[in-house]
Coordinates of N, CA and C in Angstrom, one line a residue:
X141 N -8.2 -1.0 -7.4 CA -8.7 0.0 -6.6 C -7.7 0.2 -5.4
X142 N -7.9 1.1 -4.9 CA -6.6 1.7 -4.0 C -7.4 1.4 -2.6
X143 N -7.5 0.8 -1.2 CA -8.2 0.8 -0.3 C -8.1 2.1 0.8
X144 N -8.7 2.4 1.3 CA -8.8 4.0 2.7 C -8.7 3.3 3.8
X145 N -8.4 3.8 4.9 CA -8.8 3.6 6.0 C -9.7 4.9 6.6
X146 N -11.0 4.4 7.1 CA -11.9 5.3 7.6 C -11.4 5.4 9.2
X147 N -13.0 6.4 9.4 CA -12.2 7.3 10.8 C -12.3 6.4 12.2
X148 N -13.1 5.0 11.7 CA -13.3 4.0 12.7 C -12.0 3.6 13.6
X149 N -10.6 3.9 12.8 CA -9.0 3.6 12.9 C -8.7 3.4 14.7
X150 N -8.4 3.1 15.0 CA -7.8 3.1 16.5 C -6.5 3.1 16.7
X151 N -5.6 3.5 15.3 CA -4.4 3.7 15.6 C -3.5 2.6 16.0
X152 N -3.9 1.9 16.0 CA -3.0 -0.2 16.1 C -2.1 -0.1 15.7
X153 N -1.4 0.7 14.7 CA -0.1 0.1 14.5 C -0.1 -0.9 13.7
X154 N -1.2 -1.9 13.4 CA -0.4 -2.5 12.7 C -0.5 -2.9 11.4
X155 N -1.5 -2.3 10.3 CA -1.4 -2.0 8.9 C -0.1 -1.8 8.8
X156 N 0.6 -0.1 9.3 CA 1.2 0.3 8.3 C 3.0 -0.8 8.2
X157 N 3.3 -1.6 8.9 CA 4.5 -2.2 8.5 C 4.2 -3.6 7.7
X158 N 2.9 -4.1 8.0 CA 2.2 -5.2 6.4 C 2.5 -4.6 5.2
X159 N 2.2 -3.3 5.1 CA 2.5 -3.1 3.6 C 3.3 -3.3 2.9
X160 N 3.3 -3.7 1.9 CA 4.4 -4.5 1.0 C 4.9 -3.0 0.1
X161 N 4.1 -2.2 0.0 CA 4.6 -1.0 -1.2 C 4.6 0.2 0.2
X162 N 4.7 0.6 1.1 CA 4.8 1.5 2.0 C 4.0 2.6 1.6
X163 N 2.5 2.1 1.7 CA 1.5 2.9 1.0 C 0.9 3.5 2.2
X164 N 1.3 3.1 3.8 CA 0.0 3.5 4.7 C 1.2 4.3 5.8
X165 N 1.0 5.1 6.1 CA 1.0 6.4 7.3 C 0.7 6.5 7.7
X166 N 1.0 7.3 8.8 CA 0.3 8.3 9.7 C 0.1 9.3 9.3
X167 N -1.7 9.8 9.1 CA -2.1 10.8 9.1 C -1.6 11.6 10.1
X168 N -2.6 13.2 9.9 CA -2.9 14.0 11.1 C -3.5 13.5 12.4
X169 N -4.4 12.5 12.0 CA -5.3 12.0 13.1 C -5.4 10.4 13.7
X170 N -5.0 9.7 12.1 CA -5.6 8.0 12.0 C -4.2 7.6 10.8
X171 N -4.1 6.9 10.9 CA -3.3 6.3 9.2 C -4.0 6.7 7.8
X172 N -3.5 6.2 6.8 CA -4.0 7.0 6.0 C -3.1 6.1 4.6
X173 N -4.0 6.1 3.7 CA -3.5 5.3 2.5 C -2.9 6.2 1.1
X174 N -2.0 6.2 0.8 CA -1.2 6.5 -0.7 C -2.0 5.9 -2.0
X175 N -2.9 6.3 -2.3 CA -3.4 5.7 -3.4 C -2.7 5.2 -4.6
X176 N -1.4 6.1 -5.0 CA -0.6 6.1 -6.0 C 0.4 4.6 -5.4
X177 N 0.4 4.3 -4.4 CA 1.1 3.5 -4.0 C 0.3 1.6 -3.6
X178 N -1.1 2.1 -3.2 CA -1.7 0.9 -3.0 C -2.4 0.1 -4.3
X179 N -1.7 -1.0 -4.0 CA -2.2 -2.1 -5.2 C -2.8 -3.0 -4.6
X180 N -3.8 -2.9 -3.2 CA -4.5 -4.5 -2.8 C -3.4 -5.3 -2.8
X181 N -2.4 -5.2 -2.7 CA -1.4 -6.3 -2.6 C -1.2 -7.1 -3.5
X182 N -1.8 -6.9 -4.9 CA -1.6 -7.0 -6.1 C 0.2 -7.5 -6.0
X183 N 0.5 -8.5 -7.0 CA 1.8 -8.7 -7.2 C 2.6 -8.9 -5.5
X184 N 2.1 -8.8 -4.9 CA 2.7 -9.4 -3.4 C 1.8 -11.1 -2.9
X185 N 0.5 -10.9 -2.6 CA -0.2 -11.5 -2.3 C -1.6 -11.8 -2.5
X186 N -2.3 -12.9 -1.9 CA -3.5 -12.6 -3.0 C -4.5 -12.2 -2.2
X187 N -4.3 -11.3 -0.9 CA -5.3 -10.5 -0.5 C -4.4 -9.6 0.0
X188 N -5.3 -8.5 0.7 CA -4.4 -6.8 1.4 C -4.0 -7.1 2.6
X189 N -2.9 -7.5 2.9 CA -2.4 -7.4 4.2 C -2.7 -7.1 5.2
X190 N -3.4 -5.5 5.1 CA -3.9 -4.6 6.1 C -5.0 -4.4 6.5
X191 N -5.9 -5.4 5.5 CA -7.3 -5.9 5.9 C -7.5 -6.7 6.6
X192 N -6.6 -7.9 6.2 CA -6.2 -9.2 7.2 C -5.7 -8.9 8.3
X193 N -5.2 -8.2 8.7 CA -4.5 -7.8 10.3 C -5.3 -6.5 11.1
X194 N -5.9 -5.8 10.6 CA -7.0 -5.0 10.8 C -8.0 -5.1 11.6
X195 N -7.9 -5.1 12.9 CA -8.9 -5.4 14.1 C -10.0 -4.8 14.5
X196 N -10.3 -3.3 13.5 CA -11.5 -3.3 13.2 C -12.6 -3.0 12.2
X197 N -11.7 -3.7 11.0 CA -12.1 -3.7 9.8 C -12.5 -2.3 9.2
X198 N -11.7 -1.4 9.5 CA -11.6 -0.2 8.8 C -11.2 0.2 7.4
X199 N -10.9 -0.5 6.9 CA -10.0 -0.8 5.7 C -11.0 -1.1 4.0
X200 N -11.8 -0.4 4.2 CA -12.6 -0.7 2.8 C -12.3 -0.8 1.3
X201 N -12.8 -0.6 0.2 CA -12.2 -0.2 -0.9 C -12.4 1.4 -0.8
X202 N -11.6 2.0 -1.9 CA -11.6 3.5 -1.8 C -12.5 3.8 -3.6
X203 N -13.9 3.8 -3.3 CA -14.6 4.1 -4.5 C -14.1 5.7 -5.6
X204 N -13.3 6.6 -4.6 CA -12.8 7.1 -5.4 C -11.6 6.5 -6.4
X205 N -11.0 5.6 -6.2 CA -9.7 5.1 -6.9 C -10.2 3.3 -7.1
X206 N -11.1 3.8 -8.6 CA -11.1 2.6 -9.0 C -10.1 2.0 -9.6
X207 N -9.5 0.9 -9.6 CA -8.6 0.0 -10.5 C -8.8 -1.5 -10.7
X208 N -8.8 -2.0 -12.1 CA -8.8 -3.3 -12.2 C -7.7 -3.9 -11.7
X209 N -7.6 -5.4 -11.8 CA -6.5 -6.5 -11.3 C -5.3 -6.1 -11.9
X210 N -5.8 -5.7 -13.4 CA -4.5 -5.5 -14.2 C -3.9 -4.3 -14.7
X211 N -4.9 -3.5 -13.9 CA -4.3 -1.9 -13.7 C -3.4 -1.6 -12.4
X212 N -3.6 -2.2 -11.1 CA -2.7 -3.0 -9.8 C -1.7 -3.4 -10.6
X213 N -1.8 -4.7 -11.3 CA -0.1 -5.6 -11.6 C 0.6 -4.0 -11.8
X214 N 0.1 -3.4 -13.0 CA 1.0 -2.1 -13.8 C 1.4 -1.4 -12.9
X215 N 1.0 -0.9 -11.7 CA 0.9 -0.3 -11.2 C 2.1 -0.9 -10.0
X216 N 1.9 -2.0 -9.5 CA 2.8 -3.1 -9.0 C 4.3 -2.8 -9.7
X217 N 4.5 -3.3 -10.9 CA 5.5 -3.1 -11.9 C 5.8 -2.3 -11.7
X218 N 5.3 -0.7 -11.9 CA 6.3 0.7 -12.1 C 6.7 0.7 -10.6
X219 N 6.6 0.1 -9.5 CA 6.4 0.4 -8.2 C 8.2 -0.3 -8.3
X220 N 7.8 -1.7 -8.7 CA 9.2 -2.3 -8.3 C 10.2 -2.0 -8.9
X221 N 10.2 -1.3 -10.2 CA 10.7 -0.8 -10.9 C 12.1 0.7 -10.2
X222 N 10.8 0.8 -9.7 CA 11.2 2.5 -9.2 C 12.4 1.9 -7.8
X223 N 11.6 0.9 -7.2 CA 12.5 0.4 -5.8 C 13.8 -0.1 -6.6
X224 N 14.0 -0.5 -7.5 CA 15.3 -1.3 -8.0 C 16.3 0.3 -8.2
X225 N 15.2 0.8 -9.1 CA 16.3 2.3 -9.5 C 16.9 2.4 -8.6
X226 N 15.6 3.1 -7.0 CA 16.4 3.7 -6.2 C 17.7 2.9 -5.2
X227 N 17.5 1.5 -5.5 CA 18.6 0.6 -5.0 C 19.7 1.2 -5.9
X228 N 19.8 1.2 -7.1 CA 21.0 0.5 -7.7 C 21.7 2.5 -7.7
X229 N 21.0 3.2 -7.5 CA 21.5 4.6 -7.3 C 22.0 4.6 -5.8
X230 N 21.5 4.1 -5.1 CA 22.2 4.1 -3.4 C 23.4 3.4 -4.0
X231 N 23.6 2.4 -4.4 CA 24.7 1.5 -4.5 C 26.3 2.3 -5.5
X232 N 25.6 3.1 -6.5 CA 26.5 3.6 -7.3 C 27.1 5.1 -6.1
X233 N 26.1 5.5 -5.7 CA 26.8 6.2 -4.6 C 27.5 5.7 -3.5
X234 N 27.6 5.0 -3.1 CA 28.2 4.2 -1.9 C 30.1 3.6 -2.8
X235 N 30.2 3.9 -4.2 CA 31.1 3.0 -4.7 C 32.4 4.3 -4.6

């Protein structure tokens, strides 16, 4: 499941640099979660970062984006996958 932040947010700052996959932003108003990008920290750690540093527990599951543990790893995978491409493409440009 992909987690939201609700409109409880106070703007803290400090979810969005825990993310391990750069899944959280700044909305228009509050932060705001990339569903396509959040894996619960799946393949990072064994809980959400952003829950744990989260001072007012705004951070729930997002019942629209259900996902199993091992729909996250896959999801984890194509993620790292993608990060290596876009390294090894910076690098062939730089040569």
């Amino acid at each position: 499941m992909s987690l939201k932040i609700t409109d409880e947010c106070i703007n803290c700052d400090v979810c969005e640099p825990e993310c391990p996959n750069q899944a959280i932003s700044m909305g228009e108003t509050i932060y705001v979660i990339d569903p396509a990008k959040c894996t619960e920290c799946v393949g990072h750690f064994d809980e959400p970062q952003c829950v744990q540093v989260c001072p007012v527990e705004c951070i729930p599951v997002d019942p629209l984006h259900t996902e199993t543990r091992e729909q996250l790893l896959i999801k984890y995978e194509g993620l790292q996958a993608l990060a290596r491409a876009q390294v090894r493409e910076r690098n062939a440009l730089d040569v």
